[in-house]
Amino acid sequence: MSEKKLHDDQKYIDGLVQNNAFIIEAIYDKFAPKVINYIKQNSGDSDQAQDIIQDTLITIYNQASEKKLELTCPFDAYFFLLCKRKWLNELKKTSNKEVTIKEDILYKGEDAHELAFETDLYGEKHALFTEMFNKLGTACKELLAATFKIKSMEEVAESLGVTYAYARKKKSLCIGKLTELVRESPKFNLLNK
Amino acid sequence: MDEQDYTLFEDYLLKALSETEKEAFETRLSTDPAFKQRFNTYKELSAFLEHTFENEAASTDFKNNLKAISSKHFKKQQATKKGIQFKPWQYAMAASIALLIGITLFNKLSHPVYADYANYDSISLTVRGNEDGLLKTAENAFNKKDFAKAEVAFKELLLTDEKNSELQFYRGVTNIELNNFAMADWLLKGLKDGHSVYKTKATYYLALSKLKQKQYDAAVEILKTIPDEAEEHKLAQKLIKKLD
């Protein structure tokens, strides 16, 4: 992987991370029409296309801002594959019948598929982690939010009115609880196959 | 799972273990697969939480910006697609919107409004003798107050001349006129925080954008940052007085 050359389209990824409105607009102007057409040809409408594109860009943003995301293929191919995957998942969720897909755009190249797969996996995990975090008790949620926002455990302890040792232990137990919730969910095993 | 293991995970990640404890921990990682898997999940979750909370504000900004650009894009798409046919309930809606506009106009009487304070002159972007097509289009459209057309031209121009503060500034004003506040604020804030000659002008117009959005407190806060010696200072003070 590290041997591969970064594609010029990395500018779109960087632009998203920097919340650059020009770049976001350019992505919509250049790459959205193809996705919209695809979704419309496959049982969807313009509103659904809008949601799929927006969700996909948020997933890319999250991945690129948390981890490094290095584009080694054209953005076009990567983005289209991601939107397509998301749309197929959406179709599967809403209809039980077999979906027929008009396949007229195919991308060659392992890179795009591999990168899209990784981003997709990241997005699924992110959603699972968020879902499980929300299942934690209020005390844990508050403590974890404080811990990661304030940074200094001493200050966290002070703001919550507990001792430093207690706050630190509690933090590990809360992440421990979250670890269990995540590992027990059926979805986690699917993602870690 | 033993509670102590989680405390151990945390201490290991915080590098708070002694040398011998660390060795014992790493030995267990390599010999106990279940322990290792749990630790990996713990580590991943810890990184996820750290990023989520640290990046919360930036992430919210991004989502808002994205939403604004997305709805602008899709609106444009639909507008070019077909003529609109009104159904009876839509007349009812139109009537209530008209009523709403009436109320808004009435409300405006009690607050200073954007149009009273936006006093930009005609612009001249082209250098004499050099009639660059797109620049001319932008200039003409802006001066004729055809802001939709000006926006298209500015957008195109900025693609090749991204850092041009003059273009950024007038595109910002254009977007206030078009009520595309996300784009307007983003452009003007960039100039406000920068060091170009448009710094104070952009600050003033950013405040006017907030005024147009009825965010009066935000407008006042921004106006207060305009320095005494600036050209816009007097106008800014006048507006602050009205808003207070």
Coordinates of C-alpha atoms in Angstrom, one line a residue:
Chain A
M1 CA 0.0 0.0 0.0
S2 CA 2.6 2.5 1.0
E3 CA 4.4 2.1 -2.3
K4 CA 1.4 3.4 -4.2
K5 CA 1.3 6.9 -5.4
L6 CA -1.3 9.3 -4.1
H7 CA -3.8 10.3 -6.7
D8 CA -4.2 14.0 -7.5
D9 CA -7.8 13.7 -6.4
Q10 CA -6.6 13.5 -2.8
K11 CA -7.5 17.3 -2.9
Y12 CA -11.1 16.3 -2.6
I13 CA -10.5 14.3 0.5
D14 CA -8.4 17.1 2.0
G15 CA -11.0 19.6 1.1
L16 CA -13.7 17.7 2.9
V17 CA -11.5 17.4 6.0
Q18 CA -10.9 21.2 5.9
N19 CA -14.6 21.9 5.3
N20 CA -13.7 23.8 2.2
A21 CA -17.0 24.9 0.6
F22 CA -15.4 25.3 -2.9
I23 CA -14.3 21.7 -2.8
I24 CA -17.6 20.4 -1.5
E25 CA -19.4 22.3 -4.2
A26 CA -17.1 21.0 -6.8
I27 CA -17.8 17.4 -5.6
Y28 CA -21.5 18.0 -6.1
D29 CA -21.1 19.6 -9.5
K30 CA -18.7 17.0 -10.8
F31 CA -19.6 13.7 -9.2
A32 CA -23.1 13.9 -7.9
P33 CA -25.0 13.7 -11.3
K34 CA -23.7 10.2 -12.1
V35 CA -24.9 9.0 -8.7
I36 CA -28.3 10.7 -9.0
N37 CA -28.8 9.1 -12.4
Y38 CA -27.8 5.7 -11.1
I39 CA -30.2 5.9 -8.1
K40 CA -33.0 7.1 -10.3
Q41 CA -32.5 4.2 -12.7
N42 CA -32.6 1.8 -9.8
S43 CA -35.9 2.4 -8.1
G44 CA -34.9 5.6 -6.3
D45 CA -35.7 9.3 -6.5
S46 CA -33.9 12.6 -6.2
D47 CA -34.5 12.9 -2.5
Q48 CA -33.1 9.5 -1.8
A49 CA -30.1 10.4 -3.9
Q50 CA -29.6 13.5 -1.9
D51 CA -29.5 11.5 1.4
I52 CA -27.2 8.9 0.0
I53 CA -24.7 11.4 -1.3
Q54 CA -24.8 13.4 2.0
D55 CA -24.3 10.3 4.1
T56 CA -21.5 9.1 2.0
L57 CA -19.7 12.4 2.2
I58 CA -20.1 12.4 6.0
T59 CA -18.6 8.9 6.2
I60 CA -15.6 9.9 4.1
Y61 CA -15.2 13.0 6.3
N62 CA -15.3 11.0 9.5
Q63 CA -12.8 8.4 8.2
A64 CA -10.4 11.0 6.8
S65 CA -10.5 13.1 9.9
E66 CA -10.0 10.3 12.3
K67 CA -7.6 8.1 10.4
K68 CA -5.6 8.9 7.4
L69 CA -7.4 8.4 4.1
E70 CA -5.0 8.2 1.2
L71 CA -6.6 8.1 -2.2
T72 CA -4.7 6.0 -4.7
C73 CA -7.5 6.0 -7.3
P74 CA -9.7 8.6 -9.0
F75 CA -12.3 10.1 -6.5
D76 CA -15.0 9.5 -9.1
A77 CA -14.7 5.7 -8.9
Y78 CA -14.3 5.6 -5.2
F79 CA -17.2 7.9 -4.5
F80 CA -19.5 6.2 -7.0
L81 CA -18.8 2.8 -5.5
L82 CA -19.5 4.0 -2.0
C83 CA -22.8 5.6 -3.0
K84 CA -23.8 2.5 -4.9
R85 CA -23.1 0.2 -1.9
K86 CA -25.1 2.5 0.3
W87 CA -28.0 2.5 -2.1
L88 CA -28.0 -1.3 -2.5
N89 CA -28.0 -1.6 1.3
E90 CA -30.9 0.8 1.5
L91 CA -32.9 -1.1 -1.1
K92 CA -32.3 -4.4 0.8
K93 CA -33.5 -2.8 4.0
T94 CA -36.8 -1.5 2.5
S95 CA -37.8 -4.2 0.2
N96 CA -37.8 -8.0 0.7
K97 CA -38.0 -8.8 -3.0
E98 CA -34.9 -9.4 -5.0
V99 CA -33.6 -6.1 -6.5
T100 CA -32.6 -5.9 -10.1
I101 CA -29.8 -3.5 -10.8
K102 CA -29.0 -2.0 -14.1
E103 CA -25.3 -2.3 -14.3
D104 CA -23.9 0.0 -16.9
I105 CA -21.1 1.6 -15.1
L106 CA -18.3 -0.7 -14.1
Y107 CA -15.0 0.3 -12.6
K108 CA -11.9 -1.7 -13.1
G109 CA -9.1 -1.4 -10.7
E110 CA -8.6 -3.0 -7.4
D111 CA -7.7 0.2 -5.6
A112 CA -11.2 1.8 -5.9
H113 CA -12.9 -1.3 -4.7
E114 CA -10.5 -1.8 -1.8
L115 CA -10.7 1.8 -0.6
A116 CA -14.4 1.9 -0.9
F117 CA -14.6 -1.4 1.1
E118 CA -12.5 0.1 3.8
T119 CA -14.5 3.3 4.0
D120 CA -17.7 1.3 4.1
L121 CA -16.4 -0.9 6.9
Y122 CA -15.3 2.2 8.8
G123 CA -18.8 3.7 8.4
E124 CA -20.5 0.6 9.6
K125 CA -18.3 0.4 12.7
H126 CA -18.7 4.1 13.4
A127 CA -22.5 3.6 13.3
L128 CA -22.3 0.6 15.6
F129 CA -20.0 2.4 18.1
T130 CA -22.4 5.4 18.2
E131 CA -25.4 3.2 18.7
M132 CA -23.8 1.3 21.5
F133 CA -22.5 4.4 23.1
N134 CA -26.0 5.7 23.3
K135 CA -27.0 2.5 25.2
L136 CA -24.6 3.3 28.0
G137 CA -26.0 4.8 31.2
T138 CA -26.1 8.6 31.7
A139 CA -23.3 8.5 34.2
C140 CA -20.9 6.8 31.8
K141 CA -21.9 9.0 28.9
E142 CA -21.2 12.1 30.9
L143 CA -18.0 10.9 32.3
L144 CA -16.6 9.8 28.9
A145 CA -17.7 13.1 27.3
A146 CA -16.0 15.0 30.0
T147 CA -12.9 12.9 29.8
F148 CA -12.3 13.3 26.2
K149 CA -13.3 17.0 26.0
I150 CA -11.4 18.2 29.0
K151 CA -8.3 16.0 28.4
S152 CA -6.8 16.4 31.9
M153 CA -8.1 13.7 34.1
E154 CA -7.4 15.9 37.2
E155 CA -9.8 18.5 35.9
V156 CA -12.4 16.0 35.0
A157 CA -12.3 14.6 38.5
E158 CA -12.6 18.0 40.0
S159 CA -15.5 19.0 37.7
L160 CA -17.4 15.8 38.6
G161 CA -16.5 16.1 42.3
V162 CA -14.7 12.8 42.5
T163 CA -11.1 11.8 43.2
Y164 CA -8.6 11.4 40.4
A165 CA -8.2 7.7 41.0
Y166 CA -11.9 7.1 41.0
A167 CA -12.4 9.1 37.7
R168 CA -9.7 7.1 36.0
K169 CA -11.0 3.8 37.1
K170 CA -14.5 4.7 36.2
K171 CA -13.4 5.8 32.7
S172 CA -11.8 2.4 32.1
L173 CA -14.9 0.6 33.3
C174 CA -17.2 2.7 31.1
I175 CA -15.1 2.0 28.0
G176 CA -15.0 -1.7 29.2
K177 CA -18.8 -1.7 29.3
L178 CA -18.9 -0.3 25.9
T179 CA -16.4 -2.9 24.7
E180 CA -18.8 -5.6 25.9
L181 CA -21.8 -4.0 24.3
V182 CA -20.0 -3.8 21.0
R183 CA -18.6 -7.3 21.1
E184 CA -21.9 -8.9 22.1
S185 CA -23.8 -7.3 19.2
P186 CA -24.4 -9.6 16.2
K187 CA -23.4 -6.9 13.8
F188 CA -19.9 -6.7 15.3
N189 CA -19.2 -10.3 14.4
L190 CA -20.4 -9.7 10.8
L191 CA -18.0 -6.8 10.5
N192 CA -15.1 -8.7 11.9
K193 CA -15.5 -11.7 9.7
Chain B
M1 CA -14.6 -10.2 32.1
D2 CA -12.6 -9.0 35.1
E3 CA -12.9 -5.3 35.9
Q4 CA -9.3 -5.2 36.6
D5 CA -8.5 -6.1 33.0
Y6 CA -10.1 -2.9 31.8
T7 CA -8.1 -0.8 34.3
L8 CA -5.1 -2.6 33.0
F9 CA -6.0 -1.7 29.4
E10 CA -6.4 1.9 30.3
D11 CA -3.1 2.1 32.2
Y12 CA -1.3 0.4 29.3
L13 CA -2.7 2.9 26.8
L14 CA -1.8 5.8 29.1
K15 CA 1.7 4.3 29.5
A16 CA 1.2 4.2 33.2
L17 CA 2.5 0.7 33.8
S18 CA 5.9 -0.1 35.3
E19 CA 8.4 -1.9 33.1
T20 CA 7.6 -5.3 34.6
E21 CA 3.9 -4.8 34.5
K22 CA 4.2 -3.8 30.9
E23 CA 6.2 -6.9 30.0
A24 CA 3.6 -9.1 31.7
F25 CA 0.8 -7.4 29.9
E26 CA 2.5 -7.8 26.5
T27 CA 3.2 -11.5 27.2
R28 CA -0.4 -12.0 28.0
L29 CA -1.4 -10.2 24.8
S30 CA 0.7 -12.7 22.7
T31 CA -0.5 -15.8 24.5
D32 CA -4.2 -15.1 25.3
P33 CA -6.1 -14.5 22.0
A34 CA -9.4 -13.6 23.8
F35 CA -7.6 -11.1 25.9
K36 CA -6.0 -9.6 22.9
Q37 CA -9.2 -9.3 21.0
R38 CA -10.9 -7.5 23.9
F39 CA -7.9 -5.2 24.2
N40 CA -8.1 -4.4 20.4
T41 CA -11.8 -3.5 20.7
Y42 CA -11.1 -1.4 23.8
K43 CA -8.3 0.5 22.0
E44 CA -10.4 1.1 18.9
L45 CA -13.3 2.4 21.0
S46 CA -11.0 4.6 23.0
A47 CA -9.7 6.2 19.7
F48 CA -13.2 6.5 18.4
L49 CA -14.4 8.4 21.5
E50 CA -11.4 10.6 21.6
H51 CA -11.9 11.6 18.0
T52 CA -15.6 12.0 18.3
F53 CA -15.5 14.4 21.2
E54 CA -12.5 16.3 20.2
N55 CA -13.8 16.9 16.7
E56 CA -17.4 17.6 17.7
A57 CA -17.5 21.3 16.8
A58 CA -15.6 20.9 13.5
S59 CA -17.8 18.0 12.6
T60 CA -21.0 20.0 13.3
D61 CA -19.7 22.8 11.1
F62 CA -18.9 20.4 8.3
K63 CA -22.4 18.9 8.4
N64 CA -24.1 22.2 8.4
N65 CA -22.0 23.4 5.5
L66 CA -22.6 20.2 3.6
K67 CA -26.4 20.4 4.2
A68 CA -26.5 23.9 2.8
I69 CA -24.5 23.1 -0.3
S70 CA -26.5 19.9 -0.8
S71 CA -29.9 21.5 -0.7
K72 CA -28.7 24.3 -3.0
H73 CA -27.5 21.8 -5.5
F74 CA -30.6 19.8 -5.5
K75 CA -32.9 22.8 -5.6
K76 CA -31.0 24.0 -8.7
Q77 CA -31.5 20.6 -10.3
Q78 CA -35.2 20.5 -9.8
A79 CA -35.7 24.1 -10.8
T80 CA -34.2 23.3 -14.2
K81 CA -36.2 20.2 -14.6
K82 CA -39.9 21.1 -15.1
G83 CA -42.4 23.9 -14.8
I84 CA -44.4 24.0 -11.6
Q85 CA -48.0 23.0 -11.6
F86 CA -50.1 24.3 -8.7
K87 CA -52.5 22.2 -6.9
P88 CA -55.3 23.7 -4.7
W89 CA -53.5 23.0 -1.5
Q90 CA -50.5 24.8 -2.9
Y91 CA -52.6 27.9 -3.3
A92 CA -53.5 27.7 0.3
M93 CA -49.9 27.4 1.1
A94 CA -49.0 30.3 -1.1
A95 CA -51.6 32.4 0.7
S96 CA -50.2 31.6 4.1
I97 CA -46.7 32.3 2.8
A98 CA -47.9 35.7 1.6
L99 CA -49.3 36.4 5.0
L100 CA -46.0 35.4 6.6
I101 CA -44.2 37.8 4.3
G102 CA -46.6 40.5 5.4
I103 CA -45.8 39.7 9.0
T104 CA -42.1 39.6 8.4
L105 CA -42.2 43.0 6.6
F106 CA -44.1 44.4 9.5
N107 CA -41.5 43.0 11.9
K108 CA -38.8 44.5 9.9
L109 CA -40.0 48.0 10.8
S110 CA -38.7 47.5 14.3
H111 CA -35.3 46.3 13.4
P112 CA -32.6 47.7 11.2
V113 CA -32.5 45.8 7.9
Y114 CA -29.6 44.6 5.8
A115 CA -30.5 46.7 2.7
D116 CA -30.1 49.9 4.7
Y117 CA -26.5 49.1 5.6
A118 CA -25.3 47.3 2.5
N119 CA -23.9 50.2 0.5
Y120 CA -21.4 48.6 -1.8
D121 CA -20.7 50.5 -5.0
S122 CA -20.6 49.2 -8.5
I123 CA -17.5 47.1 -9.0
S124 CA -14.9 47.1 -11.6
L125 CA -13.0 43.9 -11.8
T126 CA -11.6 44.1 -15.3
V127 CA -8.4 46.0 -16.0
R128 CA -8.8 48.5 -18.7
G129 CA -8.0 47.1 -22.1
N130 CA -8.2 43.6 -20.8
E131 CA -11.7 42.4 -21.3
D132 CA -11.5 39.0 -19.7
G133 CA -14.8 37.4 -20.7
L134 CA -15.8 35.8 -17.4
L135 CA -14.6 38.7 -15.3
K136 CA -16.7 41.0 -17.4
T137 CA -19.7 38.8 -17.0
A138 CA -19.3 38.7 -13.2
E139 CA -18.9 42.5 -13.1
N140 CA -21.9 43.2 -15.2
A141 CA -24.1 40.8 -13.5
F142 CA -23.1 42.1 -10.1
N143 CA -23.6 45.7 -11.1
K144 CA -27.0 44.9 -12.6
K145 CA -27.9 43.0 -9.4
D146 CA -28.4 39.8 -11.3
F147 CA -26.8 37.9 -8.4
A148 CA -27.7 34.4 -9.6
K149 CA -25.7 35.0 -12.7
A150 CA -22.9 36.7 -10.8
E151 CA -22.7 33.7 -8.5
V152 CA -22.1 31.3 -11.4
A153 CA -19.4 33.5 -12.8
F154 CA -17.6 34.1 -9.4
K155 CA -17.7 30.4 -8.7
E156 CA -16.1 29.6 -12.0
L157 CA -13.5 32.4 -11.6
L158 CA -12.5 31.2 -8.1
L159 CA -11.9 27.7 -9.3
T160 CA -8.8 28.9 -11.1
D161 CA -8.0 31.8 -8.8
E162 CA -8.9 30.3 -5.4
K163 CA -7.0 32.8 -3.2
N164 CA -8.2 36.0 -4.9
S165 CA -9.6 38.0 -2.0
E166 CA -11.5 40.5 -4.2
L167 CA -13.4 37.7 -5.9
Q168 CA -14.0 36.0 -2.5
F169 CA -15.3 39.2 -1.1
Y170 CA -17.8 40.0 -3.9
R171 CA -18.8 36.4 -4.0
G172 CA -19.5 36.6 -0.3
V173 CA -21.7 39.7 -0.8
T174 CA -23.4 38.0 -3.8
N175 CA -24.3 35.1 -1.6
I176 CA -25.8 37.3 1.1
E177 CA -28.0 38.8 -1.6
L178 CA -29.0 35.3 -2.6
N179 CA -29.6 34.2 1.0
N180 CA -27.0 31.5 0.7
F181 CA -25.8 32.3 4.1
A182 CA -23.6 29.2 4.7
M183 CA -21.5 30.1 1.6
A184 CA -21.5 33.8 2.4
D185 CA -20.4 33.4 6.0
W186 CA -17.8 30.9 5.1
L187 CA -16.2 33.2 2.5
L188 CA -16.4 36.3 4.6
K189 CA -15.2 34.7 7.8
G190 CA -12.1 33.4 5.9
L191 CA -11.4 37.0 4.8
K192 CA -12.1 38.4 8.3
D193 CA -9.6 36.0 9.8
G194 CA -7.1 36.6 7.0
H195 CA -4.8 39.6 6.3
S196 CA -6.0 40.9 2.9
V197 CA -7.2 44.4 2.2
Y198 CA -10.7 43.1 2.4
K199 CA -10.3 42.1 6.0
T200 CA -12.5 44.9 7.6
K201 CA -14.9 45.1 4.7
A202 CA -15.5 41.4 5.0
T203 CA -16.0 41.7 8.8
Y204 CA -18.6 44.4 8.2
Y205 CA -20.4 42.3 5.6
L206 CA -20.2 39.2 7.8
A207 CA -22.1 41.2 10.4
L208 CA -24.6 42.3 7.8
S209 CA -25.1 38.7 6.8
K210 CA -25.9 37.9 10.4
L211 CA -28.3 40.9 10.5
K212 CA -30.1 39.6 7.4
Q213 CA -30.3 36.2 9.2
K214 CA -31.8 38.0 12.2
Q215 CA -28.9 36.9 14.4
Y216 CA -28.7 40.3 16.0
D217 CA -26.4 39.3 18.9
A218 CA -23.9 37.7 16.6
A219 CA -24.0 40.8 14.3
V220 CA -23.2 43.0 17.3
E221 CA -20.3 40.8 18.4
I222 CA -18.8 40.9 14.9
L223 CA -19.3 44.7 14.5
K224 CA -17.4 45.3 17.8
T225 CA -14.3 43.8 16.3
I226 CA -14.0 46.5 13.6
P227 CA -11.1 48.8 14.7
D228 CA -11.6 52.6 15.3
E229 CA -9.4 53.6 12.4
A230 CA -11.3 51.5 9.8
E231 CA -13.5 53.1 7.2
E232 CA -16.5 51.0 8.3
H233 CA -16.1 51.9 12.0
K234 CA -18.7 54.7 12.0
L235 CA -21.3 52.7 10.2
A236 CA -20.6 49.8 12.5
Q237 CA -21.1 51.9 15.6
K238 CA -24.3 53.3 14.2
L239 CA -25.6 49.8 13.6
I240 CA -24.6 48.6 17.0
K241 CA -26.5 51.5 18.6
K242 CA -29.7 50.5 16.6
L243 CA -29.3 46.9 17.5
D244 CA -28.8 47.4 21.2

